[in-house]
Backbone as numpy.savetxt, mean C-alpha at the origin, in Angstrom:
# Nx Ny Nz CAx CAy CAz Cx Cy Cz
-15.98 9.86 -3.48 -16.68 9.18 -4.58 -15.76 8.84 -5.76
-14.80 9.72 -6.06 -13.90 9.44 -7.17 -13.05 8.21 -6.92
-12.73 7.94 -5.65 -11.91 6.76 -5.35 -12.68 5.49 -5.66
-13.96 5.44 -5.35 -14.78 4.28 -5.71 -14.79 4.08 -7.22
-14.88 5.16 -7.97 -14.94 5.08 -9.42 -13.60 4.63 -10.01
-12.51 5.15 -9.49 -11.19 4.75 -9.97 -10.97 3.26 -9.75
-11.35 2.78 -8.56 -11.19 1.35 -8.27 -12.15 0.51 -9.11
-13.38 0.97 -9.25 -14.38 0.20 -9.99 -14.03 0.05 -11.46
-13.36 1.04 -12.03 -12.98 0.98 -13.44 -11.59 0.36 -13.64
-11.03 -0.18 -12.56 -9.74 -0.90 -12.63 -8.65 -0.03 -13.25
-8.54 1.18 -12.72 -7.57 2.14 -13.23 -6.32 2.15 -12.36
-5.15 1.84 -12.91 -3.91 1.95 -12.14 -3.72 3.39 -11.66
-3.40 3.54 -10.39 -3.35 4.87 -9.79 -2.71 4.75 -8.42
-1.91 5.73 -8.03 -1.33 5.76 -6.68 -1.56 7.13 -6.07
-2.09 7.15 -4.87 -2.25 8.36 -4.09 -1.34 8.26 -2.87
-0.49 9.25 -2.68 0.43 9.27 -1.54 -0.14 10.18 -0.47
-0.29 9.67 0.74 -0.99 10.39 1.79 -0.14 10.48 3.06
0.02 11.69 3.58 0.59 11.89 4.91 -0.57 11.81 5.89
-0.71 10.66 6.54 -1.89 10.38 7.35 -1.96 11.29 8.57
-3.18 11.60 8.98 -3.38 12.45 10.15 -4.79 12.22 10.70
-5.02 12.77 11.86 -6.34 12.67 12.47 -7.34 13.52 11.69
-8.57 13.05 11.64 -9.64 13.86 11.06 -10.04 14.93 12.07
-10.25 16.13 11.58 -10.68 17.22 12.47 -12.12 16.97 12.91
-12.35 16.95 14.20 -13.71 16.82 14.75 -13.99 18.04 15.64
-13.92 17.87 16.96 -14.12 19.03 17.84 -12.94 19.99 17.78
-11.80 19.48 17.25 -10.60 20.30 17.14 -9.75 19.78 15.99
-8.76 20.57 15.64 -7.83 20.19 14.59 -6.66 19.43 15.20
-6.27 18.31 14.57 -5.11 17.55 15.05 -4.33 17.05 13.84
-3.03 17.20 13.89 -2.21 16.82 12.74 -1.30 15.64 13.04
-1.37 15.08 14.24 -0.41 14.05 14.63 -1.08 12.70 14.88
-0.26 11.63 14.68 -0.47 10.34 15.30 -1.80 9.66 15.10
-2.35 9.68 13.92 -3.65 9.06 13.72 -3.75 8.62 12.27
-4.45 7.52 12.01 -4.66 7.04 10.65 -6.14 7.09 10.27
-6.90 7.91 10.94 -8.35 7.88 10.68 -8.71 8.34 9.28
-7.92 9.25 8.70 -8.22 9.66 7.33 -8.02 8.50 6.37
-6.96 7.70 6.59 -6.72 6.52 5.75 -7.78 5.45 6.00
-8.10 5.23 7.26 -9.08 4.19 7.59 -10.46 4.51 7.02
-10.73 5.78 6.79 -12.06 6.17 6.29 -12.29 5.75 4.85
-11.23 5.33 4.12 -11.38 4.95 2.71 -11.18 3.45 2.51
-11.28 2.67 3.58 -11.05 1.23 3.47 -11.99 0.55 2.49
-13.21 1.05 2.36 -14.20 0.36 1.53 -14.22 0.85 0.08
-13.30 1.73 -0.29 -13.34 2.29 -1.64 -12.85 1.32 -2.70
-12.10 0.30 -2.31 -11.50 -0.60 -3.28 -10.03 -0.32 -3.53
-9.48 0.70 -2.86 -8.05 0.99 -2.97 -7.26 0.01 -2.11
-6.13 -0.45 -2.60 -5.18 -1.18 -1.77 -4.47 -0.16 -0.88
-4.17 -0.54 0.37 -3.54 0.38 1.32 -2.17 -0.16 1.69
-1.13 0.64 1.40 0.26 0.23 1.62 0.91 1.22 2.57
1.52 0.72 3.65 2.04 1.58 4.71 3.57 1.63 4.70
4.11 2.85 4.89 5.54 3.05 5.11 5.76 3.47 6.55
6.91 3.05 7.12 7.15 3.28 8.53 8.26 4.28 8.82
9.00 4.69 7.80 10.02 5.71 7.99 10.28 6.40 6.66
11.21 7.35 6.65 11.42 8.17 5.47 11.94 7.35 4.30
12.91 6.46 4.55 13.43 5.61 3.47 12.33 4.75 2.87
11.52 4.17 3.74 10.43 3.33 3.24 9.41 4.14 2.44
9.19 5.39 2.82 8.24 6.22 2.08 8.68 6.36 0.63
9.99 6.50 0.41 10.50 6.57 -0.96 10.41 5.22 -1.65
10.81 4.17 -0.93 10.85 2.84 -1.53 9.45 2.31 -1.84
8.54 2.46 -0.89 7.18 1.95 -1.08 6.44 2.72 -2.18
6.82 3.97 -2.38 6.21 4.73 -3.48 6.51 4.05 -4.80
7.77 3.65 -5.00 8.14 2.97 -6.24 7.45 1.61 -6.34
7.40 0.89 -5.24 6.76 -0.43 -5.23 5.27 -0.30 -5.54
4.62 0.71 -4.98 3.19 0.92 -5.22 2.91 1.21 -6.68
3.73 2.06 -7.31 3.51 2.39 -8.72 3.72 1.17 -9.61
4.72 0.35 -9.27 4.95 -0.86 -10.06 3.81 -1.85 -9.87
3.32 -1.98 -8.65 2.26 -2.95 -8.36 0.93 -2.57 -8.98
0.59 -1.28 -8.97 -0.73 -0.88 -9.49 -0.83 -1.13 -10.99
0.27 -0.97 -11.72 0.24 -1.21 -13.16 0.02 -2.68 -13.47
0.52 -3.56 -12.62 0.34 -4.99 -12.84 -1.00 -5.49 -12.31
-1.43 -4.95 -11.19 -2.65 -5.44 -10.54 -3.91 -4.79 -11.09
-3.79 -3.59 -11.65 -4.94 -2.78 -12.07 -5.88 -2.54 -10.88
-5.30 -2.44 -9.72 -5.98 -2.03 -8.50 -5.29 -0.75 -8.03
-6.02 0.33 -7.76 -5.38 1.57 -7.30 -4.84 1.42 -5.89
-3.76 2.14 -5.59 -3.10 2.07 -4.29 -3.14 3.42 -3.58
-3.36 3.36 -2.28 -3.15 4.50 -1.41 -1.93 4.16 -0.55
-0.84 4.86 -0.80 0.40 4.65 -0.06 0.47 5.71 1.03
0.56 5.30 2.29 0.49 6.28 3.36 1.62 6.13 4.36
1.91 7.23 5.01 2.92 7.30 6.07 2.45 8.36 7.05
3.04 8.38 8.24 2.54 9.27 9.29 2.79 10.73 8.95
1.72 11.52 9.04 1.86 12.96 8.87 2.72 13.55 9.98
3.66 14.39 9.60 4.60 15.08 10.48 5.61 14.12 11.10
5.16 13.01 11.71 6.12 12.08 12.32 7.07 11.50 11.27
6.57 11.34 10.03 7.42 10.88 8.93 7.51 11.92 7.84
6.39 12.54 7.48 6.38 13.45 6.33 7.28 14.66 6.54
7.47 15.11 7.79 8.29 16.28 8.06 9.57 15.94 8.83
9.92 14.67 8.83 11.15 14.27 9.52 12.36 14.55 8.63
13.41 15.09 9.23 14.67 15.26 8.52 15.49 13.99 8.71
15.73 13.31 7.62 16.43 12.02 7.70 17.17 11.76 6.41
18.32 11.14 6.51 19.06 10.76 5.31 18.40 9.54 4.67
18.39 9.52 3.34 17.86 8.35 2.64 18.69 8.09 1.40
18.56 6.88 0.92 19.24 6.48 -0.31 18.29 6.73 -1.47
18.69 7.60 -2.37 17.83 7.95 -3.51 17.72 6.76 -4.47
16.53 6.56 -4.98 16.31 5.49 -5.95 16.78 5.98 -7.32
17.71 5.26 -7.90 18.26 5.67 -9.19 17.23 5.48 -10.30
17.38 6.28 -11.35 16.46 6.21 -12.49 16.46 4.82 -13.12
17.62 4.18 -13.13 17.72 2.84 -13.73 16.87 1.83 -12.95
16.83 1.98 -11.64 16.00 1.09 -10.82 14.53 1.32 -11.12
14.13 2.57 -11.24 12.73 2.88 -11.53 12.33 2.33 -12.90
13.24 2.39 -13.87 12.93 1.84 -15.19 12.76 0.33 -15.14
13.54 -0.33 -14.30 13.39 -1.78 -14.12 12.08 -2.10 -13.42
11.72 -1.29 -12.43 10.49 -1.53 -11.66 9.24 -1.24 -12.49
9.33 -0.21 -13.33 8.16 0.24 -14.10 8.52 0.24 -15.58
8.44 -0.92 -16.23 8.83 -1.01 -17.64 7.88 -0.25 -18.55
8.41 0.19 -19.68 7.63 1.01 -20.61 6.38 0.29 -21.11
6.46 -1.04 -21.28 5.30 -1.73 -21.85 4.07 -1.63 -20.95
4.28 -1.64 -19.63 3.14 -1.51 -18.73 2.57 -0.10 -18.76
3.45 0.89 -18.88 2.98 2.28 -19.00 2.18 2.46 -20.28
2.67 1.89 -21.39 1.98 2.02 -22.67 0.65 1.29 -22.66
0.60 0.12 -22.00 -0.66 -0.60 -21.88 -1.69 0.26 -21.15
-1.26 0.93 -20.11 -2.17 1.79 -19.36 -2.64 2.96 -20.22
-1.73 3.56 -20.96 -2.11 4.68 -21.83 -3.08 4.23 -22.92
-2.89 3.03 -23.44 -3.76 2.54 -24.50 -5.18 2.28 -24.01
-5.34 2.16 -22.70 -6.70 1.98 -22.15 -7.39 3.32 -21.92
-6.68 4.41 -22.18 -7.27 5.73 -21.98 -8.38 6.02 -22.98
-9.26 6.95 -22.62 -10.38 7.30 -23.49 -9.90 8.15 -24.66
-10.31 7.77 -25.86 -9.94 8.51 -27.06 -11.03 8.32 -28.12
-11.33 9.35 -28.90 -12.36 9.23 -29.95 -12.04 8.16 -30.99
-10.75 7.84 -31.17 -10.39 6.85 -32.18 -10.68 5.43 -31.73
-10.88 5.21 -30.43 -11.22 3.88 -29.91 -12.33 4.04 -28.88
-13.55 4.27 -29.34 -14.64 4.54 -28.39 -14.95 3.34 -27.51
-15.19 3.59 -26.24 -15.60 2.56 -25.29 -16.74 3.10 -24.45
-17.45 2.19 -23.79 -18.57 2.58 -22.94 -18.14 2.47 -21.48
-18.31 3.56 -20.73 -18.04 3.57 -19.29 -19.15 4.33 -18.59
-19.28 4.03 -17.30 -20.25 4.78 -16.51 -21.69 4.42 -16.82
-21.95 3.15 -17.10 -23.31 2.73 -17.42 -24.16 2.65 -16.15
-25.46 2.49 -16.34 -26.39 2.21 -15.23 -26.80 0.74 -15.34
-26.77 0.03 -14.22 -27.07 -1.40 -14.24 -28.06 -1.75 -13.13
-28.89 -2.73 -13.43 -29.79 -3.26 -12.40 -29.00 -4.17 -11.44
-29.55 -4.46 -10.27 -28.79 -5.17 -9.23 -28.19 -6.50 -9.67
-28.91 -7.28 -10.50 -28.40 -8.60 -10.86 -27.09 -8.50 -11.64
-27.03 -7.60 -12.64 -25.83 -7.43 -13.44 -24.75 -6.71 -12.64
-25.15 -5.71 -11.87 -24.20 -4.94 -11.07 -23.47 -5.85 -10.08
-24.20 -6.74 -9.44 -23.59 -7.64 -8.46 -22.58 -8.57 -9.12
-22.89 -9.06 -10.30 -21.96 -9.94 -11.00 -20.65 -9.21 -11.31
-20.75 -7.95 -11.68 -19.55 -7.17 -11.95 -18.69 -6.99 -10.72
-19.34 -6.74 -9.59 -18.58 -6.58 -8.35 -17.92 -7.89 -7.95
-18.61 -8.99 -8.10 -18.02 -10.29 -7.76 -16.86 -10.62 -8.69
-16.97 -10.24 -9.95 -15.92 -10.56 -10.92 -14.60 -9.86 -10.57
-14.68 -8.74 -9.84 -13.45 -8.01 -9.50 -12.68 -8.66 -8.36
-13.28 -9.64 -7.69 -12.61 -10.25 -6.54 -11.27 -10.87 -6.92
-11.19 -11.42 -8.13 -9.94 -12.07 -8.54 -8.78 -11.08 -8.59
-9.07 -9.81 -8.92 -8.02 -8.80 -8.94 -7.43 -8.60 -7.55
-8.31 -8.56 -6.56 -7.86 -8.29 -5.19 -7.17 -9.51 -4.59
-7.60 -10.70 -4.98 -6.94 -11.91 -4.51 -5.48 -11.95 -4.96
-5.23 -11.39 -6.13 -3.87 -11.42 -6.69 -2.96 -10.34 -6.13
-3.51 -9.31 -5.49 -2.71 -8.16 -5.07 -1.57 -8.52 -4.12
-1.80 -9.29 -3.03 -0.67 -9.58 -2.13 0.52 -10.23 -2.84
0.25 -11.19 -3.73 1.33 -11.83 -4.46 2.06 -10.86 -5.37
1.32 -9.96 -6.02 1.95 -8.99 -6.91 2.81 -8.02 -6.12
2.31 -7.54 -4.98 3.08 -6.59 -4.17 4.36 -7.25 -3.65
4.26 -8.51 -3.19 5.46 -9.18 -2.71 6.46 -9.41 -3.84
5.95 -9.72 -5.04 6.84 -9.86 -6.19 7.59 -8.56 -6.47
6.87 -7.44 -6.37 7.51 -6.14 -6.60 8.51 -5.82 -5.49
8.18 -6.20 -4.25 9.13 -6.01 -3.15 10.39 -6.84 -3.37
10.22 -8.07 -3.83 11.37 -8.94 -4.10 12.22 -8.38 -5.24
11.56 -7.87 -6.28 12.30 -7.28 -7.39 13.06 -6.05 -6.93
12.41 -5.24 -6.09 13.06 -4.04 -5.56 14.28 -4.43 -4.73
14.16 -5.51 -3.95 15.28 -5.97 -3.13 16.45 -6.41 -4.01
16.15 -7.07 -5.12 17.22 -7.53 -6.01 17.94 -6.37 -6.67
17.25 -5.23 -6.81 17.85 -4.07 -7.47 18.55 -3.13 -6.50
18.10 -3.10 -5.24 18.62 -2.11 -4.29 19.25 -2.72 -3.05
18.92 -3.99 -2.75 19.40 -4.60 -1.52 18.53 -4.31 -0.32
17.49 -3.50 -0.47 16.58 -3.18 0.63 15.38 -4.10 0.55
15.24 -4.95 1.54 14.27 -6.04 1.49 13.03 -5.70 2.32
11.87 -5.94 1.73 10.59 -5.72 2.42 9.69 -6.93 2.24
8.74 -7.07 3.15 7.72 -8.11 3.06 6.36 -7.49 3.38
5.31 -8.20 3.03 3.96 -7.69 3.31 3.79 -7.42 4.79
4.32 -8.33 5.61 4.41 -8.11 7.06 5.79 -8.59 7.50
6.36 -7.91 8.46 7.66 -8.30 9.02 7.49 -8.54 10.51
8.13 -9.61 11.01 8.05 -9.92 12.44 9.41 -9.69 13.09
9.39 -9.04 14.24 10.58 -8.79 15.04 10.29 -9.26 16.47
11.24 -9.99 17.07 11.06 -10.34 18.47 11.16 -11.83 18.74
10.70 -12.22 19.91 10.76 -13.59 20.39 9.94 -14.51 19.49
10.54 -15.61 19.02 9.83 -16.55 18.16 8.67 -17.23 18.90
8.75 -17.28 20.22 7.70 -17.91 21.03 6.96 -16.87 21.86
6.80 -15.68 21.30 6.19 -14.59 22.06 4.76 -14.91 22.49
4.43 -14.52 23.70 3.07 -14.66 24.21 2.26 -13.39 23.96
2.95 -12.29 23.75 2.29 -11.01 23.48 2.92 -10.40 22.23
2.08 -10.05 21.25 2.56 -9.50 19.99 1.85 -8.18 19.71
2.65 -7.17 19.41 2.11 -5.86 19.01 1.97 -5.85 17.50
0.83 -5.44 16.99 0.60 -5.30 15.56 0.50 -3.81 15.26
1.36 -3.30 14.38 1.42 -1.85 14.19 1.75 -1.49 12.75
1.42 -0.24 12.40 1.81 0.36 11.13 2.32 1.77 11.44
3.12 2.30 10.54 3.55 3.68 10.67 4.80 3.84 11.52
5.07 5.10 11.91 6.31 5.42 12.60 6.41 4.77 13.97
5.28 4.34 14.54 5.32 3.64 15.83 6.17 2.38 15.75
6.23 1.76 14.57 7.02 0.53 14.41 8.48 0.77 14.74
9.00 1.94 14.36 10.40 2.25 14.64 10.65 2.32 16.14
9.75 2.99 16.86 9.90 3.15 18.31 9.77 1.81 19.02
8.78 1.03 18.60 8.57 -0.27 19.24 9.77 -1.18 19.01
10.29 -1.19 17.79 11.43 -2.07 17.48 12.65 -1.70 18.33
12.88 -0.41 18.54 14.01 0.01 19.36 13.79 -0.33 20.84
12.52 -0.42 21.24 12.20 -0.68 22.65 12.20 -2.17 22.97
11.98 -3.02 21.98 11.84 -4.46 22.22 12.99 -5.07 23.02
14.25 -4.72 22.76 15.34 -5.33 23.54 15.25 -5.08 25.04
14.50 -4.05 25.43 14.39 -3.71 26.85 13.13 -4.28 27.49
12.33 -5.00 26.70 11.09 -5.58 27.19 11.31 -7.06 27.51
10.38 -7.69 28.24 10.49 -9.13 28.49 10.63 -9.92 27.20
11.23 -11.09 27.27 11.55 -11.86 26.06 10.31 -12.44 25.37
9.14 -12.39 25.99 7.97 -13.01 25.39 7.14 -12.01 24.59
7.78 -10.95 24.06 7.08 -9.91 23.32 7.61 -9.86 21.88
6.70 -9.65 20.91 7.09 -9.52 19.52 6.36 -8.38 18.84
6.77 -8.06 17.63 6.17 -6.97 16.85 5.92 -7.44 15.43
4.69 -7.26 14.98 4.32 -7.48 13.57 4.16 -6.12 12.91
5.04 -5.85 11.95 4.98 -4.59 11.21 4.24 -4.83 9.89
3.10 -4.22 9.75 2.23 -4.45 8.59 2.51 -3.39 7.52
2.83 -3.83 6.31 2.98 -2.92 5.18 1.72 -2.93 4.32
1.28 -4.09 3.88 0.07 -4.16 3.06 -1.12 -4.39 3.98
-1.93 -3.36 4.14 -3.09 -3.45 5.03 -4.35 -3.89 4.29
-4.54 -3.40 3.06 -5.66 -3.82 2.25 -5.17 -4.12 0.84
-5.57 -5.24 0.21 -6.27 -6.36 0.84 -5.38 -7.05 1.87
-5.94 -7.42 3.01 -5.15 -7.93 4.11 -4.48 -9.25 3.72
-3.15 -9.33 3.84 -2.41 -10.52 3.38 -2.46 -11.65 4.41
-3.57 -12.34 4.46 -3.81 -13.34 5.51 -2.73 -14.41 5.53
-2.36 -14.94 4.37 -1.37 -16.02 4.32 -0.02 -15.55 4.84
0.40 -14.37 4.39 1.69 -13.83 4.83 1.66 -13.52 6.32
0.52 -13.05 6.79 0.37 -12.70 8.21 0.53 -13.94 9.06
-0.09 -15.03 8.67 0.00 -16.28 9.43 1.41 -16.85 9.36
2.05 -16.73 8.19 3.41 -17.26 8.03 4.39 -16.51 8.93
4.18 -15.21 9.08 5.08 -14.39 9.89 4.92 -14.76 11.37
């Protein structure tokens, strides 16, 4: 419920999640995104990392994007397959983070905080006609998210040399069969592609919600 409220009040926020299967008849900690998929309707943007380096990089991109978009982000990566992997990574320097997350955006967010010196009304009760208009008015925020995230990815690339896109395509340009994947599976599939028939490709999805339709088609 708090996630719906955070999104509804247009609060910049990032939650980092090591994705895993939901416990049902048994406990499982591997290879599943059902916990992430269960929050698709909350209004959070969903951003996926596929390896340890990306988990660090996408964290910075998510924080920069949420301050500009005023849409909260859930940044996720595979539990254990990525979260507990021992891997070398390039640390993001403080100077890069300052460029990605300028003080003015942080101060703007703080100034929107609740304080007795600037009283505001939140958490009202509304009838359906007014409530629906408010929900429709938020659509413009979500329409802008893919462009904002790609802008932050481009800025990150200019600062670090590590380039990302909302979706990345690997494989045959004329592929008849395309695998669409998120998470650590992308690494395995990409390494396997050279040994598969030439008519196979891979679409690696980073921004899952809101789904970047234009970027997906372009890829």
